[in-house]
mmCIF file of C-alpha atoms in Angstrom:
data_model
loop_
_atom_site.group_PDB
_atom_site.id
_atom_site.type_symbol
_atom_site.label_atom_id
_atom_site.label_comp_id
_atom_site.label_asym_id
_atom_site.label_seq_id
_atom_site.Cartn_x
_atom_site.Cartn_y
_atom_site.Cartn_z
ATOM 1 C CA UNK C 1 0.000 0.000 0.000
ATOM 2 C CA UNK C 2 1.378 3.366 -1.058
ATOM 3 C CA UNK C 3 2.040 5.864 1.689
ATOM 4 C CA UNK C 4 -0.134 8.986 1.706
ATOM 5 C CA UNK C 5 1.593 12.376 1.753
ATOM 6 C CA UNK C 6 -0.759 14.258 4.074
ATOM 7 C CA UNK C 7 0.805 17.592 3.132
ATOM 8 C CA UNK C 8 -0.444 17.145 -0.447
ATOM 9 C CA UNK C 9 -4.121 16.632 0.338
ATOM 10 C CA UNK C 10 -6.420 18.674 -1.948
ATOM 11 C CA UNK C 11 -7.150 22.167 -0.663
ATOM 12 C CA UNK C 12 -10.932 21.646 -0.876
ATOM 13 C CA UNK C 13 -10.691 18.552 1.319
ATOM 14 C CA UNK C 14 -8.519 20.340 3.868
ATOM 15 C CA UNK C 15 -10.906 23.284 3.886
ATOM 16 C CA UNK C 16 -13.894 20.995 4.452
ATOM 17 C CA UNK C 17 -12.136 19.393 7.417
ATOM 18 C CA UNK C 18 -10.895 22.660 8.845
ATOM 19 C CA UNK C 19 -14.301 24.362 8.963
ATOM 20 C CA UNK C 20 -15.663 21.537 11.133
ATOM 21 C CA UNK C 21 -13.047 22.022 13.838
ATOM 22 C CA UNK C 22 -13.391 24.012 17.034
ATOM 23 C CA UNK C 23 -10.941 26.779 17.832
ATOM 24 C CA UNK C 24 -8.281 24.784 19.712
ATOM 25 C CA UNK C 25 -8.298 21.967 17.136
ATOM 26 C CA UNK C 26 -8.168 24.554 14.363
ATOM 27 C CA UNK C 27 -4.991 26.019 15.810
ATOM 28 C CA UNK C 28 -3.465 22.526 15.962
ATOM 29 C CA UNK C 29 -4.626 21.953 12.384
ATOM 30 C CA UNK C 30 -2.702 24.977 11.118
ATOM 31 C CA UNK C 31 0.462 23.875 12.922
ATOM 32 C CA UNK C 32 0.744 20.520 11.102
ATOM 33 C CA UNK C 33 2.546 21.772 7.988
ATOM 34 C CA UNK C 34 2.757 24.719 5.615
ATOM 35 C CA UNK C 35 0.025 23.508 3.252
ATOM 36 C CA UNK C 36 -2.411 22.946 6.123
ATOM 37 C CA UNK C 37 -1.526 26.320 7.601
ATOM 38 C CA UNK C 38 -2.249 28.040 4.272
ATOM 39 C CA UNK C 39 -5.864 26.809 4.431
ATOM 40 C CA UNK C 40 -6.488 27.968 8.010
ATOM 41 C CA UNK C 41 -7.049 31.686 7.244
ATOM 42 C CA UNK C 42 -8.873 31.101 3.952
ATOM 43 C CA UNK C 43 -12.288 32.799 4.139
ATOM 44 C CA UNK C 44 -13.628 30.389 1.516
ATOM 45 C CA UNK C 45 -14.026 27.858 4.334
ATOM 46 C CA UNK C 46 -15.886 29.651 7.141
ATOM 47 C CA UNK C 47 -16.097 27.609 10.345
ATOM 48 C CA UNK C 48 -19.298 26.054 11.569
ATOM 49 C CA UNK C 49 -20.982 27.612 14.639
ATOM 50 C CA UNK C 50 -18.651 27.800 17.621
ATOM 51 C CA UNK C 51 -19.455 27.409 21.302
ATOM 52 C CA UNK C 52 -18.755 30.711 23.060
ATOM 53 C CA UNK C 53 -15.808 31.120 25.385
ATOM 54 C CA UNK C 54 -15.990 33.031 28.640
ATOM 55 C CA UNK C 55 -13.458 35.815 29.128
ATOM 56 C CA UNK C 56 -12.647 36.021 32.816
ATOM 57 C CA UNK C 57 -11.974 39.369 34.505
ATOM 58 C CA UNK C 58 -8.471 40.378 35.468
ATOM 59 C CA UNK C 59 -7.665 39.738 39.105
ATOM 60 C CA UNK C 60 -7.148 42.656 41.441
ATOM 61 C CA UNK C 61 -3.616 43.961 40.979
ATOM 62 C CA UNK C 62 -3.230 42.340 37.541
ATOM 63 C CA UNK C 63 -5.310 44.772 35.492
ATOM 64 C CA UNK C 64 -2.136 46.084 33.842
ATOM 65 C CA UNK C 65 -1.156 42.768 32.281
ATOM 66 C CA UNK C 66 -1.644 41.977 28.603
ATOM 67 C CA UNK C 67 -2.936 38.463 29.247
ATOM 68 C CA UNK C 68 -6.462 37.346 30.043
ATOM 69 C CA UNK C 69 -7.849 33.964 30.942
ATOM 70 C CA UNK C 70 -10.603 32.348 28.870
ATOM 71 C CA UNK C 71 -12.808 29.440 29.906
ATOM 72 C CA UNK C 72 -13.597 26.980 27.111
ATOM 73 C CA UNK C 73 -16.957 25.392 27.867
ATOM 74 C CA UNK C 74 -16.250 22.639 25.333
ATOM 75 C CA UNK C 75 -13.307 21.038 27.142
ATOM 76 C CA UNK C 76 -13.816 22.705 30.576
ATOM 77 C CA UNK C 77 -10.307 24.172 30.432
ATOM 78 C CA UNK C 78 -8.953 27.653 31.101
ATOM 79 C CA UNK C 79 -6.597 29.147 28.508
ATOM 80 C CA UNK C 80 -4.370 32.162 29.028
ATOM 81 C CA UNK C 81 -4.095 34.326 25.927
ATOM 82 C CA UNK C 82 -1.840 37.289 25.331
ATOM 83 C CA UNK C 83 -3.809 40.214 23.961
ATOM 84 C CA UNK C 84 -2.855 43.597 22.499
ATOM 85 C CA UNK C 85 -1.626 46.162 25.042
ATOM 86 C CA UNK C 86 -4.927 48.050 24.753
ATOM 87 C CA UNK C 87 -6.550 45.410 26.991
ATOM 88 C CA UNK C 88 -4.592 46.726 29.987
ATOM 89 C CA UNK C 89 -6.817 48.555 32.506
ATOM 90 C CA UNK C 90 -9.673 48.316 30.002
ATOM 91 C CA UNK C 91 -13.358 47.586 30.414
ATOM 92 C CA UNK C 92 -15.313 45.362 28.014
ATOM 93 C CA UNK C 93 -18.772 46.766 27.221
ATOM 94 C CA UNK C 94 -19.849 44.563 24.331
ATOM 95 C CA UNK C 95 -19.289 41.307 22.462
ATOM 96 C CA UNK C 96 -20.508 40.859 18.871
ATOM 97 C CA UNK C 97 -19.414 38.493 16.076
ATOM 98 C CA UNK C 98 -16.226 37.565 17.931
ATOM 99 C CA UNK C 99 -15.265 41.222 18.527
ATOM 100 C CA UNK C 100 -15.030 42.866 21.921
ATOM 101 C CA UNK C 101 -15.986 46.500 22.325
ATOM 102 C CA UNK C 102 -13.334 47.876 24.676
ATOM 103 C CA UNK C 103 -13.090 51.136 26.611
ATOM 104 C CA UNK C 104 -9.357 51.415 27.220
ATOM 105 C CA UNK C 105 -7.414 53.013 30.079
ATOM 106 C CA UNK C 106 -7.783 56.468 28.490
ATOM 107 C CA UNK C 107 -11.506 55.976 27.896
ATOM 108 C CA UNK C 108 -11.045 55.492 24.161
ATOM 109 C CA UNK C 109 -13.395 53.049 22.416
ATOM 110 C CA UNK C 110 -12.174 50.314 20.078
ATOM 111 C CA UNK C 111 -13.070 46.910 18.688
ATOM 112 C CA UNK C 112 -10.715 44.017 19.412
ATOM 113 C CA UNK C 113 -10.635 40.435 18.186
ATOM 114 C CA UNK C 114 -8.805 38.634 21.023
ATOM 115 C CA UNK C 115 -8.044 35.554 18.938
ATOM 116 C CA UNK C 116 -6.559 37.274 15.885
ATOM 117 C CA UNK C 117 -5.268 40.366 17.694
ATOM 118 C CA UNK C 118 -6.983 42.681 15.188
ATOM 119 C CA UNK C 119 -8.016 46.142 16.426
ATOM 120 C CA UNK C 120 -10.398 48.709 14.925
ATOM 121 C CA UNK C 121 -10.138 52.173 16.456
ATOM 122 C CA UNK C 122 -13.465 53.994 16.748
ATOM 123 C CA UNK C 123 -14.018 57.785 16.709
ATOM 124 C CA UNK C 124 -12.390 59.848 19.481
ATOM 125 C CA UNK C 125 -14.066 60.006 22.861
ATOM 126 C CA UNK C 126 -14.148 63.813 22.735
ATOM 127 C CA UNK C 127 -16.740 63.548 19.932
ATOM 128 C CA UNK C 128 -19.253 61.909 22.294
ATOM 129 C CA UNK C 129 -22.181 64.163 23.190
ATOM 130 C CA UNK C 130 -21.654 65.472 26.695
ATOM 131 C CA UNK C 131 -17.858 65.486 26.382
ATOM 132 C CA UNK C 132 -16.787 69.127 26.279
ATOM 133 C CA UNK C 133 -13.056 68.657 25.950
ATOM 134 C CA UNK C 134 -9.957 66.695 26.811
ATOM 135 C CA UNK C 135 -6.995 67.850 28.902
ATOM 136 C CA UNK C 136 -3.618 66.198 28.310
ATOM 137 C CA UNK C 137 -0.626 65.918 30.569
ATOM 138 C CA UNK C 138 2.080 68.450 29.710
ATOM 139 C CA UNK C 139 4.833 65.940 30.420
ATOM 140 C CA UNK C 140 3.533 62.791 28.716
ATOM 141 C CA UNK C 141 0.932 64.139 26.311
ATOM 142 C CA UNK C 142 -1.474 61.430 27.482
ATOM 143 C CA UNK C 143 -5.077 62.143 28.413
ATOM 144 C CA UNK C 144 -5.238 63.408 31.986
ATOM 145 C CA UNK C 145 -8.946 64.160 32.330
ATOM 146 C CA UNK C 146 -12.104 64.980 30.411
ATOM 147 C CA UNK C 147 -14.401 67.943 30.765
ATOM 148 C CA UNK C 148 -17.988 66.727 30.763
ATOM 149 C CA UNK C 149 -21.497 68.128 31.145
ATOM 150 C CA UNK C 150 -23.524 66.426 33.858
ATOM 151 C CA UNK C 151 -26.908 65.756 32.276
ATOM 152 C CA UNK C 152 -29.777 67.139 34.330
ATOM 153 C CA UNK C 153 -27.456 69.249 36.480
ATOM 154 C CA UNK C 154 -26.530 71.711 33.736
ATOM 155 C CA UNK C 155 -22.998 72.118 34.952
ATOM 156 C CA UNK C 156 -19.496 71.231 33.896
ATOM 157 C CA UNK C 157 -17.051 69.059 35.783
ATOM 158 C CA UNK C 158 -13.871 67.053 35.248
ATOM 159 C CA UNK C 159 -13.429 63.280 35.277
ATOM 160 C CA UNK C 160 -10.284 61.212 35.044
ATOM 161 C CA UNK C 161 -10.342 58.511 32.319
ATOM 162 C CA UNK C 162 -10.462 55.800 34.993
ATOM 163 C CA UNK C 163 -13.440 57.323 36.770
ATOM 164 C CA UNK C 164 -15.345 58.163 33.584
ATOM 165 C CA UNK C 165 -14.756 54.686 32.147
ATOM 166 C CA UNK C 166 -16.889 53.006 34.835
ATOM 167 C CA UNK C 167 -20.161 54.626 33.700
ATOM 168 C CA UNK C 168 -19.193 55.783 30.220
ATOM 169 C CA UNK C 169 -20.851 52.937 28.279
ATOM 170 C CA UNK C 170 -23.169 50.346 29.804
ATOM 171 C CA UNK C 171 -23.436 48.253 26.628
ATOM 172 C CA UNK C 172 -22.330 48.461 22.990
ATOM 173 C CA UNK C 173 -23.364 46.365 19.999
ATOM 174 C CA UNK C 174 -22.016 45.935 16.478
ATOM 175 C CA UNK C 175 -24.639 45.474 13.767
ATOM 176 C CA UNK C 176 -22.503 43.256 11.482
ATOM 177 C CA UNK C 177 -19.154 41.488 11.410
ATOM 178 C CA UNK C 178 -16.586 44.118 10.325
ATOM 179 C CA UNK C 179 -14.679 41.432 8.400
ATOM 180 C CA UNK C 180 -17.749 40.597 6.318
ATOM 181 C CA UNK C 181 -19.758 43.821 6.031
ATOM 182 C CA UNK C 182 -18.129 47.251 5.662
ATOM 183 C CA UNK C 183 -21.450 48.928 6.432
ATOM 184 C CA UNK C 184 -21.494 47.939 10.079
ATOM 185 C CA UNK C 185 -22.408 50.338 12.855
ATOM 186 C CA UNK C 186 -21.468 50.488 16.533
ATOM 187 C CA UNK C 187 -24.301 51.563 18.834
ATOM 188 C CA UNK C 188 -23.763 52.326 22.504
ATOM 189 C CA UNK C 189 -25.874 53.178 25.535
ATOM 190 C CA UNK C 190 -24.511 54.976 28.543
ATOM 191 C CA UNK C 191 -23.316 58.351 29.757
ATOM 192 C CA UNK C 192 -24.337 60.161 26.544
ATOM 193 C CA UNK C 193 -27.635 58.316 26.075
ATOM 194 C CA UNK C 194 -27.882 56.357 22.845
ATOM 195 C CA UNK C 195 -25.076 57.098 20.387
ATOM 196 C CA UNK C 196 -23.765 55.475 17.225
ATOM 197 C CA UNK C 197 -20.973 55.628 14.698
ATOM 198 C CA UNK C 198 -20.786 54.163 11.220
ATOM 199 C CA UNK C 199 -17.761 52.351 9.837
ATOM 200 C CA UNK C 200 -15.115 54.871 8.853
ATOM 201 C CA UNK C 201 -16.784 57.854 10.527
ATOM 202 C CA UNK C 202 -14.714 60.292 12.576
ATOM 203 C CA UNK C 203 -17.282 61.148 15.251
ATOM 204 C CA UNK C 204 -20.109 59.743 17.364
ATOM 205 C CA UNK C 205 -23.684 60.847 16.732
ATOM 206 C CA UNK C 206 -26.346 61.193 19.371
ATOM 207 C CA UNK C 207 -29.495 59.161 18.868
ATOM 208 C CA UNK C 208 -31.416 59.828 22.069
ATOM 209 C CA UNK C 209 -30.615 61.487 25.365
ATOM 210 C CA UNK C 210 -34.098 62.207 26.651
ATOM 211 C CA UNK C 211 -34.051 59.833 29.588
ATOM 212 C CA UNK C 212 -30.426 59.326 30.533
ATOM 213 C CA UNK C 213 -31.001 60.776 33.991
ATOM 214 C CA UNK C 214 -32.152 57.267 34.900
ATOM 215 C CA UNK C 215 -29.751 54.537 33.803
ATOM 216 C CA UNK C 216 -32.515 52.056 34.536
ATOM 217 C CA UNK C 217 -34.288 53.427 31.485
ATOM 218 C CA UNK C 218 -31.966 51.456 29.240
ATOM 219 C CA UNK C 219 -31.959 47.944 30.634
ATOM 220 C CA UNK C 220 -30.684 46.301 27.438
ATOM 221 C CA UNK C 221 -30.165 46.894 23.717
ATOM 222 C CA UNK C 222 -29.956 44.480 20.784
ATOM 223 C CA UNK C 223 -29.953 44.647 16.991
ATOM 224 C CA UNK C 224 -33.010 42.767 15.696
ATOM 225 C CA UNK C 225 -34.425 42.598 12.154
ATOM 226 C CA UNK C 226 -32.663 45.783 11.072
ATOM 227 C CA UNK C 227 -33.711 47.801 14.114
ATOM 228 C CA UNK C 228 -32.158 48.830 17.376
ATOM 229 C CA UNK C 229 -34.368 47.625 20.224
ATOM 230 C CA UNK C 230 -34.129 49.406 23.570
ATOM 231 C CA UNK C 231 -35.545 47.670 26.637
ATOM 232 C CA UNK C 232 -36.513 49.707 29.691
ATOM 233 C CA UNK C 233 -36.803 48.552 33.299
ATOM 234 C CA UNK C 234 -40.540 47.882 32.966
ATOM 235 C CA UNK C 235 -40.246 45.588 29.971
ATOM 236 C CA UNK C 236 -41.335 48.064 27.277
ATOM 237 C CA UNK C 237 -39.319 48.132 24.061
ATOM 238 C CA UNK C 238 -38.676 50.995 21.650
ATOM 239 C CA UNK C 239 -37.425 50.398 18.112
ATOM 240 C CA UNK C 240 -35.068 52.686 16.192
ATOM 241 C CA UNK C 241 -34.595 52.263 12.437
ATOM 242 C CA UNK C 242 -30.804 52.175 12.112
ATOM 243 C CA UNK C 243 -31.069 52.515 8.337
ATOM 244 C CA UNK C 244 -32.732 55.918 8.672
ATOM 245 C CA UNK C 245 -31.430 57.318 11.927
ATOM 246 C CA UNK C 246 -32.069 60.865 10.701
ATOM 247 C CA UNK C 247 -35.680 60.363 11.779
ATOM 248 C CA UNK C 248 -34.529 60.258 15.413
ATOM 249 C CA UNK C 249 -37.940 59.041 16.520
ATOM 250 C CA UNK C 250 -38.528 55.565 17.927
ATOM 251 C CA UNK C 251 -41.643 53.456 17.637
ATOM 252 C CA UNK C 252 -43.154 51.263 20.321
ATOM 253 C CA UNK C 253 -42.057 47.747 19.429
ATOM 254 C CA UNK C 254 -43.486 45.892 22.424
ATOM 255 C CA UNK C 255 -45.567 46.825 25.477
ATOM 256 C CA UNK C 256 -44.612 45.986 29.073
ATOM 257 C CA UNK C 257 -44.913 42.410 30.253
ATOM 258 C CA UNK C 258 -48.351 41.951 31.781
ATOM 259 C CA UNK C 259 -48.090 40.365 35.185
ATOM 260 C CA UNK C 260 -44.387 41.161 35.340
ATOM 261 C CA UNK C 261 -44.429 44.952 34.942
ATOM 262 C CA UNK C 262 -43.540 45.849 38.509
ATOM 263 C CA UNK C 263 -41.965 49.088 39.633
ATOM 264 C CA UNK C 264 -38.464 48.186 40.675
ATOM 265 C CA UNK C 265 -37.325 47.602 43.317
ATOM 266 C CA UNK C 266 -40.754 46.939 44.801
ATOM 267 C CA UNK C 267 -41.046 43.148 45.273
ATOM 268 C CA UNK C 268 -43.592 41.075 43.421
ATOM 269 C CA UNK C 269 -44.671 39.225 46.549
ATOM 270 C CA UNK C 270 -41.199 38.865 48.005
ATOM 271 C CA UNK C 271 -39.712 38.228 44.544
ATOM 272 C CA UNK C 272 -38.420 40.995 42.306
ATOM 273 C CA UNK C 273 -36.817 41.237 38.879
ATOM 274 C CA UNK C 274 -33.084 41.573 39.330
ATOM 275 C CA UNK C 275 -32.256 41.861 35.653
ATOM 276 C CA UNK C 276 -33.794 41.715 32.171
ATOM 277 C CA UNK C 277 -32.175 40.517 28.955
ATOM 278 C CA UNK C 278 -33.207 40.673 25.299
ATOM 279 C CA UNK C 279 -32.144 37.991 22.851
ATOM 280 C CA UNK C 280 -33.036 36.934 19.322
ATOM 281 C CA UNK C 281 -33.530 33.181 19.056
ATOM 282 C CA UNK C 282 -34.517 31.454 15.806
ATOM 283 C CA UNK C 283 -36.220 34.631 14.631
ATOM 284 C CA UNK C 284 -38.144 35.122 17.870
ATOM 285 C CA UNK C 285 -37.687 38.022 20.261
ATOM 286 C CA UNK C 286 -37.270 36.769 23.822
ATOM 287 C CA UNK C 287 -37.152 38.637 27.101
ATOM 288 C CA UNK C 288 -35.470 36.787 29.966
ATOM 289 C CA UNK C 289 -36.208 37.795 33.538
ATOM 290 C CA UNK C 290 -33.789 36.958 36.330
ATOM 291 C CA UNK C 291 -35.743 36.864 39.599
ATOM 292 C CA UNK C 292 -34.389 37.104 43.127
ATOM 293 C CA UNK C 293 -36.289 36.369 46.317
ATOM 294 C CA UNK C 294 -35.984 39.062 48.959
ATOM 295 C CA UNK C 295 -35.224 38.173 52.559
ATOM 296 C CA UNK C 296 -37.541 41.001 53.640
ATOM 297 C CA UNK C 297 -35.003 43.230 55.270
ATOM 298 C CA UNK C 298 -32.608 40.710 56.765
ATOM 299 C CA UNK C 299 -28.929 41.654 56.492
ATOM 300 C CA UNK C 300 -26.173 41.169 55.465
ATOM 301 C CA UNK C 301 -27.504 38.584 52.973
ATOM 302 C CA UNK C 302 -30.661 40.139 51.523
ATOM 303 C CA UNK C 303 -31.589 37.390 49.054
ATOM 304 C CA UNK C 304 -32.886 33.893 49.664
ATOM 305 C CA UNK C 305 -33.200 32.358 46.215
ATOM 306 C CA UNK C 306 -33.226 33.007 42.467
ATOM 307 C CA UNK C 307 -35.259 31.903 39.473
ATOM 308 C CA UNK C 308 -35.738 32.666 35.803
ATOM 309 C CA UNK C 309 -38.623 33.321 33.394
ATOM 310 C CA UNK C 310 -38.622 33.431 29.588
ATOM 311 C CA UNK C 311 -41.219 35.336 27.562
ATOM 312 C CA UNK C 312 -41.662 35.418 23.800
ATOM 313 C CA UNK C 313 -43.094 38.367 21.923
ATOM 314 C CA UNK C 314 -46.029 37.578 19.617
ATOM 315 C CA UNK C 315 -46.096 40.329 16.944
ATOM 316 C CA UNK C 316 -49.593 39.479 15.657
ATOM 317 C CA UNK C 317 -51.053 39.967 19.133
ATOM 318 C CA UNK C 318 -48.653 42.661 20.305
ATOM 319 C CA UNK C 319 -48.162 40.815 23.547
ATOM 320 C CA UNK C 320 -45.745 38.633 25.512
ATOM 321 C CA UNK C 321 -46.363 35.024 26.471
ATOM 322 C CA UNK C 322 -44.362 33.027 28.977
ATOM 323 C CA UNK C 323 -42.744 29.903 27.524
ATOM 324 C CA UNK C 324 -41.385 26.837 29.287
ATOM 325 C CA UNK C 325 -39.196 25.495 26.487
ATOM 326 C CA UNK C 326 -36.479 26.885 24.230
ATOM 327 C CA UNK C 327 -37.022 23.924 21.896
ATOM 328 C CA UNK C 328 -33.576 23.041 20.510
ATOM 329 C CA UNK C 329 -31.879 26.287 21.554
ATOM 330 C CA UNK C 330 -29.245 27.226 24.120
ATOM 331 C CA UNK C 331 -28.947 30.766 25.452
ATOM 332 C CA UNK C 332 -25.757 32.431 26.677
ATOM 333 C CA UNK C 333 -26.480 35.664 28.516
ATOM 334 C CA UNK C 334 -24.343 38.333 30.104
ATOM 335 C CA UNK C 335 -24.295 42.034 30.812
ATOM 336 C CA UNK C 336 -22.867 42.821 27.392
ATOM 337 C CA UNK C 337 -24.057 40.095 25.027
ATOM 338 C CA UNK C 338 -26.823 37.596 24.301
ATOM 339 C CA UNK C 339 -26.230 34.522 22.135
ATOM 340 C CA UNK C 340 -28.617 31.811 20.913
ATOM 341 C CA UNK C 341 -27.259 28.550 19.490
ATOM 342 C CA UNK C 342 -28.639 25.189 18.417
ATOM 343 C CA UNK C 343 -28.409 22.515 21.106
ATOM 344 C CA UNK C 344 -27.989 19.885 18.382
ATOM 345 C CA UNK C 345 -24.669 21.470 17.389
ATOM 346 C CA UNK C 346 -23.362 21.302 20.956
ATOM 347 C CA UNK C 347 -24.335 18.065 22.735
ATOM 348 C CA UNK C 348 -21.788 18.942 25.447
ATOM 349 C CA UNK C 349 -24.283 21.487 26.789
ATOM 350 C CA UNK C 350 -27.611 20.816 28.433
ATOM 351 C CA UNK C 351 -30.443 21.654 26.058
ATOM 352 C CA UNK C 352 -33.271 23.993 27.045
ATOM 353 C CA UNK C 353 -30.868 25.830 29.340
ATOM 354 C CA UNK C 354 -29.655 29.381 29.861
ATOM 355 C CA UNK C 355 -25.951 29.836 30.633
ATOM 356 C CA UNK C 356 -25.278 32.996 32.614
ATOM 357 C CA UNK C 357 -22.114 35.078 32.684
ATOM 358 C CA UNK C 358 -23.156 36.446 36.058
ATOM 359 C CA UNK C 359 -22.076 35.924 39.644
ATOM 360 C CA UNK C 360 -23.982 33.654 42.027
ATOM 361 C CA UNK C 361 -21.770 33.531 45.063
ATOM 362 C CA UNK C 362 -21.909 31.713 48.357
ATOM 363 C CA UNK C 363 -23.437 33.794 51.124
ATOM 364 C CA UNK C 364 -25.541 35.840 48.708
ATOM 365 C CA UNK C 365 -28.116 33.114 48.040
ATOM 366 C CA UNK C 366 -27.137 30.863 50.905
ATOM 367 C CA UNK C 367 -30.615 29.409 51.482
ATOM 368 C CA UNK C 368 -30.942 28.125 47.916
ATOM 369 C CA UNK C 369 -29.427 24.624 47.610
ATOM 370 C CA UNK C 370 -29.214 25.008 43.849
ATOM 371 C CA UNK C 371 -26.868 27.990 43.793
ATOM 372 C CA UNK C 372 -25.301 28.197 47.266
ATOM 373 C CA UNK C 373 -21.843 26.941 46.270
ATOM 374 C CA UNK C 374 -21.851 27.912 42.611
ATOM 375 C CA UNK C 375 -19.948 30.701 40.939
ATOM 376 C CA UNK C 376 -20.965 30.055 37.330
ATOM 377 C CA UNK C 377 -24.408 28.588 36.801
ATOM 378 C CA UNK C 378 -26.966 27.811 34.123
ATOM 379 C CA UNK C 379 -30.726 27.560 34.470
ATOM 380 C CA UNK C 380 -32.556 24.435 33.315
ATOM 381 C CA UNK C 381 -35.886 25.716 32.029
ATOM 382 C CA UNK C 382 -37.527 22.285 32.209
ATOM 383 C CA UNK C 383 -36.521 21.459 35.790
ATOM 384 C CA UNK C 384 -36.655 25.149 36.774
ATOM 385 C CA UNK C 385 -33.439 25.002 38.751
ATOM 386 C CA UNK C 386 -29.858 26.214 38.477
ATOM 387 C CA UNK C 387 -26.910 23.906 37.924
ATOM 388 C CA UNK C 388 -23.171 24.520 37.939
ATOM 389 C CA UNK C 389 -21.302 24.566 34.652
ATOM 390 C CA UNK C 390 -17.903 25.514 36.066
ATOM 391 C CA UNK C 391 -16.016 25.278 39.353
ATOM 392 C CA UNK C 392 -13.674 28.169 38.567
ATOM 393 C CA UNK C 393 -12.929 30.212 41.670
ATOM 394 C CA UNK C 394 -13.936 33.785 40.945
ATOM 395 C CA UNK C 395 -13.771 37.010 42.875
ATOM 396 C CA UNK C 396 -16.640 39.430 43.252
ATOM 397 C CA UNK C 397 -14.999 42.094 41.148
ATOM 398 C CA UNK C 398 -15.625 44.149 38.077
ATOM 399 C CA UNK C 399 -15.448 44.233 35.074
ATOM 400 C CA UNK C 400 -18.088 41.605 34.300
ATOM 401 C CA UNK C 401 -17.625 38.239 32.646
ATOM 402 C CA UNK C 402 -17.972 38.190 28.866
ATOM 403 C CA UNK C 403 -19.263 35.540 26.462
ATOM 404 C CA UNK C 404 -17.313 35.583 23.209
ATOM 405 C CA UNK C 405 -17.839 33.495 20.080
ATOM 406 C CA UNK C 406 -14.370 32.532 18.748
ATOM 407 C CA UNK C 407 -13.575 34.210 15.458
ATOM 408 C CA UNK C 408 -10.146 33.725 13.927
ATOM 409 C CA UNK C 409 -10.682 34.621 10.289
#
């Protein structure tokens, strides 16, 4: 039998194999030989859907390092990856199409692909509405502080980049993969209300600032069917047409959830909605409610238990209905992203479950046997209980955890 020269396999065959591999195996694939490596970056063979990784926050005292740890849910391992220097002392405020939206140490906004190392610099921070100017250090030339206008107070004040960065952007989304579509937009909610910038633009444009005096107004934002959807703390949703933003007027996309529209933080019984998420799943618009049970004034641990509800919007009836099954979908939710994937593609995960990039720490929900000793948990919608998906020891620190779909094109 003649020996096979694996380095001379047809390119189409190699490409077909390569696109079926997960990230770690794909890296090993490219390291076999030169011919295999030449196929790895070829965009003609886009990879199949990837299970998201979890970027872990930098530990206290290590925020200045250029490495971050990532948890791979597929093999339950933690990988340490060296990232561009811009990650130092930065805050991640969004995750879309494998790109992180980063606010760096000088409060500048950029897109970063942590697996390829690619960076896209976005318009200067001083072009944000509400930013009046920037003062630089005479010795280093670096940004020393920003002059800002406090909305609602009608006065000017100064903020260091580190202090401004904490509340500058609560969440940012990218409307398309910058590697695929040059017409992408970045939309952000935060200090300046709703703002956006188009690819290649040199400034940020204000979309809405009418209710930024209450950060609870903007509970979540997502890009759905060509529109920007903005969720408020009562479950109502406004829609902005991102293809004609000159209109600057939103429409009511969905009313509040009936039966769930409580005035936070007033408990619903002794349960209250801790957090709301929006996610698109198989063409449906879902609103996920994370419930906590109040201990009714007992300190220092105010919460007894936690639960989760999922509601689907029915456009024909203009209403929400609670659902008890995600069918074949898996949800991955966090403060800065929401991802829906097919459970059939990832048998390693428990179907009909919601994986949270949130903290559930011991002592906070100590009376709940399902979450008492768990740091990272998922919610089984069928059994209506939490279960642990990782035993990683985490600290109660910021910035938050981040789900990230590997993209290495």
